[in-house]
Coordinates of N, CA and C in Angstrom, one line a residue:
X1 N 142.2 162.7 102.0 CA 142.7 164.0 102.0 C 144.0 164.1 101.2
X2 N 144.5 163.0 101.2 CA 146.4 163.3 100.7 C 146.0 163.1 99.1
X3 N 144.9 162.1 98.6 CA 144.6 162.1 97.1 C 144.0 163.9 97.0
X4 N 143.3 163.9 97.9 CA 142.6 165.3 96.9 C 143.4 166.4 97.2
X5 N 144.8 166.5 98.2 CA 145.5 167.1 98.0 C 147.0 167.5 96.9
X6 N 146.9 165.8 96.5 CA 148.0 165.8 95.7 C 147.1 166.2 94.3
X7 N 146.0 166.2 94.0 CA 145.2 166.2 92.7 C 145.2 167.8 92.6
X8 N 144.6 168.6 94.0 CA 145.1 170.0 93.7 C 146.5 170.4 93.6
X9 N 147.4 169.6 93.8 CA 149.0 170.6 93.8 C 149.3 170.0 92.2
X10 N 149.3 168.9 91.9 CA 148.9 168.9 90.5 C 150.6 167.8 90.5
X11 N 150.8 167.5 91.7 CA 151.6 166.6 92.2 C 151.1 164.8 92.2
X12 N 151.0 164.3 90.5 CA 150.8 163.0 91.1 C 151.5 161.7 92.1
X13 N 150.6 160.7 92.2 CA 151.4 159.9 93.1 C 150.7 158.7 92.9
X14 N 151.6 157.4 93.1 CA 151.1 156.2 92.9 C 150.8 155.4 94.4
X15 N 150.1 155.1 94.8 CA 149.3 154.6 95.8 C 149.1 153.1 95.5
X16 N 149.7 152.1 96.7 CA 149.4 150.9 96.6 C 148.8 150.3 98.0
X17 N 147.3 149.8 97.9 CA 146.2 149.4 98.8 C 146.2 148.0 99.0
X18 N 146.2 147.4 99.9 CA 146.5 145.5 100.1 C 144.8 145.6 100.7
X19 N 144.9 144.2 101.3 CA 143.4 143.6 101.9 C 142.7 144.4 101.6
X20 N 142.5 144.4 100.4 CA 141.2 144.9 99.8 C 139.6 144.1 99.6
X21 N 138.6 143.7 99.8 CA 137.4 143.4 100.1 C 137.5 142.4 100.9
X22 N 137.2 141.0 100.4 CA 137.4 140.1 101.9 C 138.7 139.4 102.0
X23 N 139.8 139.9 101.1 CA 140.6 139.5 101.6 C 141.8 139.4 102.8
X24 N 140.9 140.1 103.8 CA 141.5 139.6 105.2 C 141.0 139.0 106.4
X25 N 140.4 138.1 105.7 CA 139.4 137.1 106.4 C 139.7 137.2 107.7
X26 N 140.8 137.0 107.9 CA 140.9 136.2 109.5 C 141.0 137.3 110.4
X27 N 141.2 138.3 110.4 CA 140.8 139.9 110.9 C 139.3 139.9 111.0
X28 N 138.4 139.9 110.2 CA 136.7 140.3 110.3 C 136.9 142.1 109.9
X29 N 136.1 141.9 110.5 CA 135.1 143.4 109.4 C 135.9 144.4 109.7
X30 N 137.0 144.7 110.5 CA 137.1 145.7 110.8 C 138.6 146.1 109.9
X31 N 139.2 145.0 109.6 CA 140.1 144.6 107.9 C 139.7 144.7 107.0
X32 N 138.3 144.2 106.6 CA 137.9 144.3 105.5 C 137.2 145.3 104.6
X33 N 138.3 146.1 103.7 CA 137.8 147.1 103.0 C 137.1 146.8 101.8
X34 N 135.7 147.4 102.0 CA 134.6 147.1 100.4 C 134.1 147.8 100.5
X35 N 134.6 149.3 100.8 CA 134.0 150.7 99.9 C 135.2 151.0 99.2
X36 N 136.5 150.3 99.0 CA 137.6 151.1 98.4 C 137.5 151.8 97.4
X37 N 136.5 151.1 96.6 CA 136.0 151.6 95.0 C 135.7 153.3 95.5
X38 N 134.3 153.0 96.1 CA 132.9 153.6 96.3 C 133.9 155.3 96.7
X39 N 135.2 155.0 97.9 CA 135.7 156.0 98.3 C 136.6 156.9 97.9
X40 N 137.2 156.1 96.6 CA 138.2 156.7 95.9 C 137.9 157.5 94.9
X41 N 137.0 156.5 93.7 CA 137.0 156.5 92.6 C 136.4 157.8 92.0
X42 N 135.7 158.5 92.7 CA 134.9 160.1 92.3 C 136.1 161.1 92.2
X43 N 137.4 161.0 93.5 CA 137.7 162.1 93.7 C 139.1 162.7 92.0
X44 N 138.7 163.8 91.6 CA 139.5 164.0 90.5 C 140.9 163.5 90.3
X45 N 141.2 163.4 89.4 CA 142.7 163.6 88.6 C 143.1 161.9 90.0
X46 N 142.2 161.2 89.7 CA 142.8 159.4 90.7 C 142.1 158.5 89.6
X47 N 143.2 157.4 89.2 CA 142.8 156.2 88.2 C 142.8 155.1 89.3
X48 N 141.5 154.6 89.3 CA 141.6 153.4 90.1 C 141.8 151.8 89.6
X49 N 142.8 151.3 89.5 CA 142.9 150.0 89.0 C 143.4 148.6 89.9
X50 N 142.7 147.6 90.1 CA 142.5 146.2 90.8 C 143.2 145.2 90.1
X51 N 144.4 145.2 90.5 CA 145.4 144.1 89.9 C 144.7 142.1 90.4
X52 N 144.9 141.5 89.3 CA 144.4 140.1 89.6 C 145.1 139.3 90.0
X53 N 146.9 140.0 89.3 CA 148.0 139.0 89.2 C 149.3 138.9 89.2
X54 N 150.3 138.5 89.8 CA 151.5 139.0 89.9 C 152.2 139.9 88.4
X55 N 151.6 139.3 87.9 CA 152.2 139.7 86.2 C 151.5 141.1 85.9
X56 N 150.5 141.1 86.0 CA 149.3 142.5 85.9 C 150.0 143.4 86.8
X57 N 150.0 143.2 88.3 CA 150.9 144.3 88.7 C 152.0 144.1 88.5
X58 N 152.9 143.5 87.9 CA 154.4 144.3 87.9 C 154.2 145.0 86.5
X59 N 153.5 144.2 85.2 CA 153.4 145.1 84.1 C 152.4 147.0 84.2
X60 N 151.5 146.9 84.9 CA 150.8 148.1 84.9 C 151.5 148.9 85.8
X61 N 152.5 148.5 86.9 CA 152.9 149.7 87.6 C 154.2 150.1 86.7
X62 N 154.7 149.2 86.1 CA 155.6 150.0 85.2 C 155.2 150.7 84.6
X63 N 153.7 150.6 83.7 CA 153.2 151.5 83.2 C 153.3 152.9 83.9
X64 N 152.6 152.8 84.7 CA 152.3 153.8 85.8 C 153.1 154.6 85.5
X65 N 154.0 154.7 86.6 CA 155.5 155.0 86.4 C 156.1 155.8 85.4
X66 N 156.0 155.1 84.2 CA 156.4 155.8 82.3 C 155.3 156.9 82.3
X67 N 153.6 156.6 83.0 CA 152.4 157.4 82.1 C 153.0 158.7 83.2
X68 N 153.3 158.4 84.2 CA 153.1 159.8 84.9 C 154.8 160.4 84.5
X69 N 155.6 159.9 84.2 CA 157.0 160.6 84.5 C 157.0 160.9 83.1
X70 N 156.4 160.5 81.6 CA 156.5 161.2 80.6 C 155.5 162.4 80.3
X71 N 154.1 162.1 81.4 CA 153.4 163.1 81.1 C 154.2 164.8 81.6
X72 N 154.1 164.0 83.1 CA 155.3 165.7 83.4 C 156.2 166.2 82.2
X73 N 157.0 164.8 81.8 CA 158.0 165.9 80.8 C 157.0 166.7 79.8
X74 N 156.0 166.3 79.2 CA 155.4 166.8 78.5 C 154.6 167.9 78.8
X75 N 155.0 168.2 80.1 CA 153.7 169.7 80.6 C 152.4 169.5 81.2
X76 N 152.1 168.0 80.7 CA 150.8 167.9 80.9 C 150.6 166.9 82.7
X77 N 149.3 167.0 83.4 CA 148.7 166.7 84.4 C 148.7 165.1 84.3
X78 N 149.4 164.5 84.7 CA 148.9 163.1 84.7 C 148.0 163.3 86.1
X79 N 147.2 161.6 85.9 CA 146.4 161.2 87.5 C 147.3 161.0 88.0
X80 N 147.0 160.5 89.1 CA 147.5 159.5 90.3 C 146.9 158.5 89.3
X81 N 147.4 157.0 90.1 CA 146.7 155.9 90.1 C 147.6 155.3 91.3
X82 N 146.1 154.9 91.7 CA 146.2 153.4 92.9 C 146.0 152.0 92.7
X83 N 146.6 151.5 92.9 CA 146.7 149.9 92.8 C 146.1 149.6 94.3
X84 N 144.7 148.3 93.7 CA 144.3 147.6 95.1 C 144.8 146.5 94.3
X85 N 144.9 145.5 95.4 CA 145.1 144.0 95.6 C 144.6 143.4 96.8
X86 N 144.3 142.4 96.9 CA 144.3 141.2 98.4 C 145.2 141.1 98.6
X87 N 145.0 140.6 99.7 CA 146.2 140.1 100.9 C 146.7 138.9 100.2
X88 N 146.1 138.1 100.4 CA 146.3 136.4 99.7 C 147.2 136.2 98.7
X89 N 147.8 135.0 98.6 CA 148.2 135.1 97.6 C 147.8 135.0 95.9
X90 N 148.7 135.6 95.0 CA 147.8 135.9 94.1 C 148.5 135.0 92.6
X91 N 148.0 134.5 91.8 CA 148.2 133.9 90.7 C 149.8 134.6 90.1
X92 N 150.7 134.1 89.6 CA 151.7 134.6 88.8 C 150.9 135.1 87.5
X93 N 150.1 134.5 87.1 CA 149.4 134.4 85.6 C 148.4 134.0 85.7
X94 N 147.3 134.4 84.4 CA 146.4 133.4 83.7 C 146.6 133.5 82.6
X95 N 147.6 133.7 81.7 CA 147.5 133.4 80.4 C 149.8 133.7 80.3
X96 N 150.0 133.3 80.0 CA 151.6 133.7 80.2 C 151.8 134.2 78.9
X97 N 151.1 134.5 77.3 CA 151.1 135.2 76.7 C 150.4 136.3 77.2
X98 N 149.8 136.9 77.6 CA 149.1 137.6 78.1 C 149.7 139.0 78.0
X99 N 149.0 140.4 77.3 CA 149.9 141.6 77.9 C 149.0 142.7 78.2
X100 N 149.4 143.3 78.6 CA 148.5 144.1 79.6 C 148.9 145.7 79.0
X101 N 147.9 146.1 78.7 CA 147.9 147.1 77.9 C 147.1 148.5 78.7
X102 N 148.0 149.8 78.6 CA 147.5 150.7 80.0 C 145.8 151.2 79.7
X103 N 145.1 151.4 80.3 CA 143.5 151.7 79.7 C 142.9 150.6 79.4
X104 N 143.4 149.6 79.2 CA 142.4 148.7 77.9 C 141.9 147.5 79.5
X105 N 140.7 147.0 79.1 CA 140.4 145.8 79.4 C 140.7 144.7 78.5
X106 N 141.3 143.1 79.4 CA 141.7 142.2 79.2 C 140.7 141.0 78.8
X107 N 140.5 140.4 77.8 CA 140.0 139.7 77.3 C 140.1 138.1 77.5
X108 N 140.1 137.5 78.4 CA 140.7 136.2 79.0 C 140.1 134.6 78.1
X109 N 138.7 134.8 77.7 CA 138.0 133.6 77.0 C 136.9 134.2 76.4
X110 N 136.5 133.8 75.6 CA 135.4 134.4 74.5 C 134.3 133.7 74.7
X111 N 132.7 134.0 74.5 CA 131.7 133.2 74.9 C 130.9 133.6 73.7
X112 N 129.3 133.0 74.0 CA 128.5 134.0 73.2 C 127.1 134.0 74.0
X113 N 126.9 133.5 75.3 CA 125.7 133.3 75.7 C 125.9 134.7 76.8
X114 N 126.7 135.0 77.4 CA 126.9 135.9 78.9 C 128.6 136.5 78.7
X115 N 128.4 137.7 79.3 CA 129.7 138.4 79.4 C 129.9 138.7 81.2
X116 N 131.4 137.9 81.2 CA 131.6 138.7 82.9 C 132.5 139.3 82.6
X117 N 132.2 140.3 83.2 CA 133.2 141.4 83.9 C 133.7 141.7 85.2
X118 N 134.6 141.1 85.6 CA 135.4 141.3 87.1 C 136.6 142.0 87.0
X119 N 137.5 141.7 88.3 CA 138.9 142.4 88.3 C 139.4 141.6 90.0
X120 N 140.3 142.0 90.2 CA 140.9 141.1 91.4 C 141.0 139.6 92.0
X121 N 140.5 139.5 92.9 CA 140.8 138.3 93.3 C 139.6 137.7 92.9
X122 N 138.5 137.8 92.4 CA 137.6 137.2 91.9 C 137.9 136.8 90.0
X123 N 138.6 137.0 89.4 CA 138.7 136.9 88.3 C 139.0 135.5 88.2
X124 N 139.5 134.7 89.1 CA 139.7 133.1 89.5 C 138.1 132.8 89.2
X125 N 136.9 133.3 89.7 CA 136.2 132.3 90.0 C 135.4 132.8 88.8
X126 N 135.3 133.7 88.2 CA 134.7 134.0 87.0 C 135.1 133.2 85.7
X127 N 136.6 132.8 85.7 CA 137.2 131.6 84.8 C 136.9 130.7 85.2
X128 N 136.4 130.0 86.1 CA 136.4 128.6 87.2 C 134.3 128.3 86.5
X129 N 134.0 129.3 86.8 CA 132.1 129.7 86.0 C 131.9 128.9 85.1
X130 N 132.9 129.8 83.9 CA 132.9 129.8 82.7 C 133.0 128.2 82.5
X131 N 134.0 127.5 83.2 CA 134.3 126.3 82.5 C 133.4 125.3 83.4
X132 N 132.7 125.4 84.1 CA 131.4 124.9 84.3 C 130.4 124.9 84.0
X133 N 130.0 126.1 83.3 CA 128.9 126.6 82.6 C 129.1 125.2 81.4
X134 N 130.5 125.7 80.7 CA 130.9 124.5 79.5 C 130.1 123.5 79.6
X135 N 130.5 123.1 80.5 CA 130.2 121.1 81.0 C 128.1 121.2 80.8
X136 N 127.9 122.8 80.6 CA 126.1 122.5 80.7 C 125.6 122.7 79.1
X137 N 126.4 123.2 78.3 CA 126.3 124.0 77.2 C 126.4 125.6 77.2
X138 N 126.7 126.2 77.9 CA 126.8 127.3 77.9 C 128.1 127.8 77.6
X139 N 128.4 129.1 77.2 CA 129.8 129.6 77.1 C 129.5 131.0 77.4
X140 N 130.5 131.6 78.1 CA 130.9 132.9 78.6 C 132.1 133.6 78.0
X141 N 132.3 135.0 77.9 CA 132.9 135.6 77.6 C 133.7 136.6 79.1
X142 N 135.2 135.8 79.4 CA 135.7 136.4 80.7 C 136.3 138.0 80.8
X143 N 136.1 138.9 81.0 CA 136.7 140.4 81.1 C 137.5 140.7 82.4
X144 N 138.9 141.2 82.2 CA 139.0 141.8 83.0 C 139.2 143.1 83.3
X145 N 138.4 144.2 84.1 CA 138.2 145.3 84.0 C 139.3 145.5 85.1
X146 N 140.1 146.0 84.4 CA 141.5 146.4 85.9 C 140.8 148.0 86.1
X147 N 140.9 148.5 85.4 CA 140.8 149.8 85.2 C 139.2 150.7 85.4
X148 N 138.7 150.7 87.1 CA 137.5 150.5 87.3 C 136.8 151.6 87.1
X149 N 137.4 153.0 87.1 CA 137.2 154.2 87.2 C 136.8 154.9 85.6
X150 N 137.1 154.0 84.9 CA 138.2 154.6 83.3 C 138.0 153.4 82.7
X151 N 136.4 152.8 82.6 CA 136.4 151.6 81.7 C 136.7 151.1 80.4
X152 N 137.1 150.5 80.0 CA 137.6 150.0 78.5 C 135.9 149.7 77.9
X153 N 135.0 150.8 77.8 CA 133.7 150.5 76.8 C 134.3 149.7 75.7
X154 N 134.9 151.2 74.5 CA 135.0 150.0 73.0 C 135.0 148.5 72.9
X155 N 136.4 147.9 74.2 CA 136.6 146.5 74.5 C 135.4 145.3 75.2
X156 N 134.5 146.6 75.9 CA 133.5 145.7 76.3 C 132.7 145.6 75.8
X157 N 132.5 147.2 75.2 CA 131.1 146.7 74.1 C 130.9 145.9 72.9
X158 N 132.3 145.1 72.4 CA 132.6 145.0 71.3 C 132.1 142.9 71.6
X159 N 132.6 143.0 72.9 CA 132.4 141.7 73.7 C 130.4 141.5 73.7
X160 N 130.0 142.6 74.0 CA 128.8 142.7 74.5 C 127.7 142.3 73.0
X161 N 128.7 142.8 72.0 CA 127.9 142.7 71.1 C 127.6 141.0 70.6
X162 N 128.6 140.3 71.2 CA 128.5 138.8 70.7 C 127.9 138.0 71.7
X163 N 127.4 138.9 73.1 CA 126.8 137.8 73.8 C 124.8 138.6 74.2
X164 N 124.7 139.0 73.3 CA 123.8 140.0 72.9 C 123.0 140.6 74.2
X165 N 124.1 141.9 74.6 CA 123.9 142.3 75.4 C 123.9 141.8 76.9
X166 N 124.3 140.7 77.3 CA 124.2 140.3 78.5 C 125.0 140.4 79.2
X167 N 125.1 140.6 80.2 CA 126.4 141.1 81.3 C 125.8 140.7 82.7
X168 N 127.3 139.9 83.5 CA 127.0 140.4 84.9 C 128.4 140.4 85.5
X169 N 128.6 141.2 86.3 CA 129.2 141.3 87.2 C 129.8 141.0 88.3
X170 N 131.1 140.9 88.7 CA 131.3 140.0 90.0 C 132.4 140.9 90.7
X171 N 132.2 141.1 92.1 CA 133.1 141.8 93.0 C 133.3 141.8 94.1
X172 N 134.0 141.6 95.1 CA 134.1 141.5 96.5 C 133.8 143.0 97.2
X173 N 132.8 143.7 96.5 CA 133.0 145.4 97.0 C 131.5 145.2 97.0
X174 N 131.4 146.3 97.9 CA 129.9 147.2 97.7 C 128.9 146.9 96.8
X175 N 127.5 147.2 97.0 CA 127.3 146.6 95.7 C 126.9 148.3 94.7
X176 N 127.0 149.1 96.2 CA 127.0 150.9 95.9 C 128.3 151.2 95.9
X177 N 128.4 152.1 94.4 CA 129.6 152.7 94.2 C 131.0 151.5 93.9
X178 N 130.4 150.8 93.1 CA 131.8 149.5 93.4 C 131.4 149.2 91.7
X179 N 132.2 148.4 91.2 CA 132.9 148.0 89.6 C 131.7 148.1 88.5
X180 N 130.9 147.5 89.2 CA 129.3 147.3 88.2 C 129.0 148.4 88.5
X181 N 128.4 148.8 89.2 CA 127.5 150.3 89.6 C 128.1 151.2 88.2
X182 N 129.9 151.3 88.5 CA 130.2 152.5 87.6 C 130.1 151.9 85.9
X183 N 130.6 150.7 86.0 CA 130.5 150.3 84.5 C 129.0 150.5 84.1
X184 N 127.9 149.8 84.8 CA 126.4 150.2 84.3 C 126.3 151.5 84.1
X185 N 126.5 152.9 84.4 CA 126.7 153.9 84.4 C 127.5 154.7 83.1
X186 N 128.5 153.8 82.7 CA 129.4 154.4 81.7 C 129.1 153.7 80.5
X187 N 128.0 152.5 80.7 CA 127.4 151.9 79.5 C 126.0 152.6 79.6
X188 N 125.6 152.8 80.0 CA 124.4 153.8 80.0 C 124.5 154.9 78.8
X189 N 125.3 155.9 79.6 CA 125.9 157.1 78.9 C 126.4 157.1 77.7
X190 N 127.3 156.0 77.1 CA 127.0 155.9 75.5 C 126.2 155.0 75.1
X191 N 124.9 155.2 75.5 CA 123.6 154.2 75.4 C 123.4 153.2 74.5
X192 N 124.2 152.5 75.1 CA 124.8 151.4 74.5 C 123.4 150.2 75.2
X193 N 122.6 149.5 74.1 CA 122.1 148.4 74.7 C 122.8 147.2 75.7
X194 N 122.5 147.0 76.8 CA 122.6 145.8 77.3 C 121.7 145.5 78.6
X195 N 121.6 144.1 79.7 CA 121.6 143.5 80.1 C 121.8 143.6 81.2
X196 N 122.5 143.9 82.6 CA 123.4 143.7 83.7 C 122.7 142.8 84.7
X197 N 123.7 142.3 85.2 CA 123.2 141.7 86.7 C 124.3 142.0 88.0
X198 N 124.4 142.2 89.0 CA 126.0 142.5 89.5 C 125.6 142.1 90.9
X199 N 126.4 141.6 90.9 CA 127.4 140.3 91.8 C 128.0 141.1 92.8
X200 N 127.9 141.4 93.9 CA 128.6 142.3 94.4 C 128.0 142.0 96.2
X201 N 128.7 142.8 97.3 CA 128.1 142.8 98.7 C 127.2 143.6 99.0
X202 N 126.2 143.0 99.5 CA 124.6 143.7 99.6 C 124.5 144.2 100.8
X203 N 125.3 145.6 101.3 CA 125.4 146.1 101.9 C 125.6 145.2 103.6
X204 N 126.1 146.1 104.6 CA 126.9 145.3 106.0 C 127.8 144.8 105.8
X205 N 129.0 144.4 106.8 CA 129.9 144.3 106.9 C 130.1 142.8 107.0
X206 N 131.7 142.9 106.6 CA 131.8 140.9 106.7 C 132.2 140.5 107.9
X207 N 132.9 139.4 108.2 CA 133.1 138.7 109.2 C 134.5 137.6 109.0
X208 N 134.7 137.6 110.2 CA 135.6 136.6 110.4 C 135.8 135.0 109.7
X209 N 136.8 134.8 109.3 CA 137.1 133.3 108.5 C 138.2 133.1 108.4
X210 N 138.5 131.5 107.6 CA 139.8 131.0 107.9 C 140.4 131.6 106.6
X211 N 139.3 132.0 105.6 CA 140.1 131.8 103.9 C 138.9 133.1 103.2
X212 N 139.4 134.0 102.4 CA 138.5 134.5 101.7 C 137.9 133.9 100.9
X213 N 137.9 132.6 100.5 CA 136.8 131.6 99.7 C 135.7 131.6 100.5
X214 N 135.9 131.4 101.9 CA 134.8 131.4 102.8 C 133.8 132.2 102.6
X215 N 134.1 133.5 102.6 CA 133.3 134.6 102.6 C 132.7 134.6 101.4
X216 N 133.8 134.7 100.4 CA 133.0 134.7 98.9 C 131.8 133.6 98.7
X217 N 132.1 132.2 99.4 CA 130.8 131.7 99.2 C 129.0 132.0 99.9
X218 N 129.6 132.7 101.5 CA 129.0 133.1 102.5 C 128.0 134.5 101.5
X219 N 128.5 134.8 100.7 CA 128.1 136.1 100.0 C 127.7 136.0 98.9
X220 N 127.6 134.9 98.5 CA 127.1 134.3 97.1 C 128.5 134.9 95.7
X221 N 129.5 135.1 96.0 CA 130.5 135.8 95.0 C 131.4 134.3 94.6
X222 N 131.2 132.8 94.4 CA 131.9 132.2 94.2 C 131.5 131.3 92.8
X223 N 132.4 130.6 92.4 CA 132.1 129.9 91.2 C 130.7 129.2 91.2
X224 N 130.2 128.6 92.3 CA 129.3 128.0 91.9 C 127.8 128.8 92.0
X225 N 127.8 130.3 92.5 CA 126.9 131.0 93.1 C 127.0 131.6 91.6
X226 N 128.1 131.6 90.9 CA 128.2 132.8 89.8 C 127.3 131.6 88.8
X227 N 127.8 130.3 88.6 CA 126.9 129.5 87.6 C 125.5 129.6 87.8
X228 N 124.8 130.0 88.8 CA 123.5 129.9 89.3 C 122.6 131.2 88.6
X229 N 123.9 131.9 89.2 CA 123.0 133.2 89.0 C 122.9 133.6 87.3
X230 N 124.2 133.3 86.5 CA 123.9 133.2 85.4 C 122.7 132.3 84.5
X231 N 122.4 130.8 85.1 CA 121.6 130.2 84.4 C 119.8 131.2 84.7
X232 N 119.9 131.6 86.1 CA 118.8 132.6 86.0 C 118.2 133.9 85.5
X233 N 119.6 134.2 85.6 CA 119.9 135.2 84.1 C 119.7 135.2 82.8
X234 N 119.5 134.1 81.9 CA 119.4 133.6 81.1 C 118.4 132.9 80.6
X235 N 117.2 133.1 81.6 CA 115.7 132.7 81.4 C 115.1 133.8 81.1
X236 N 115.5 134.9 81.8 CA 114.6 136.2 81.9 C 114.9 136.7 80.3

């Protein structure tokens, strides 16, 4: 109610969400939010974006910050935007050149056999994939989609085009209404050829653990579940 009321007063606001999918393991289901996407992401004038990394959020909320306080001066309606993150702790980096650019999807490793596309705390295990895939002959192309509402197509389809068409997706959310769902959706609509597969929670709630690795494996969402399901992906 306070998003769809700040959206009608035309009053944005930045919103920041913690223990986001399983990352509040040791709590159980009743912590663990994986509709965050599914709940937010429709309602108007709200950008939803899934920070991976200490560096990602401190550079996008500055963004933030600049997009909405210069759009006011300008007259015009900025969104909101919300930032989710996990609990856990989260990587300073994965690339220390690295820059983060507002709208755009992040490009982490280049492939030509499979494209992932993740965001959050899973972006570890989608890099972790890739460089096991390596060790089989395979190569992947790593994405990261911060920006889940308001995808970076040009960026992914540009990716998509060198791994011809193939995509899957990986998320500690829903497997309704959550990162894939909308991206398959917004690649649809500029009917763009490809591929998907998506990696995501198959509906019901999680459970109690010592570590959100726990769960991600309990749910098939972890490095070695993601190698799997790619090599099966890759027969079809």
């Amino acid at each position: 109610l306070p998003l769809i009321m700040s959206g009608l007063s035309e009053a944005p606001i930045i919103g920041l969400y913690s223990h986001t999918g399983f990352q509040d393991a040791a709590d159980g289901a009743s912590h663990q939010a994986t509709t965050y996407l599914a709940a937010t992401s429709s309602i108007p004038h709200v950008q939803c974006v899934v920070v991976s990394c200490q560096a990602e959020a401190e550079s996008l909320m500055s963004q933030a910050i600049t997009y909405i306080a210069k759009g006011r001066e300008e007259g015009k309606k900025p969104d909101s935007v919300l930032f989710f993150y996990g609990r856990e702790k989260h990587p300073i980096s994965f690339d220390e050149k690295a820059t983060f650019n507002w709208g755009k999807a992040q490009i982490l490793k280049k492939g030509k056999d499979v494209t992932f596309v993740t965001c959050g705390p899973l972006l570890p295990k989608a890099l972790a994939a890739s460089e096991l895939l390596e060790k089989e002959g395979l190569s992947a192309t790593v994405i990261n989609n911060a920006f889940v509402n308001r995808p970076d197509i040009e960026t992914i389809e540009s990716c998509l085009r060198e791994t011809k068409g193939r995509v899957i997706t990986l998320e500690d959310h829903q497997l309704v209404g959550g990162m894939g769902a909308q991206l398959t959706h917004a690649l649809s609509l500029q009917d763009i050829d490809f591929k998907i597969k998506c990696l995501a929670t198959k509906g019901g709630f999680g459970q109690s653990a010592y570590l959100a690795d726990h769960l991600y494996e309990f749910h098939g969402l972890d490095e070695k579940s993601l190698v799997t399901a790619t090599k099966d992906f890759l027969k079809n």
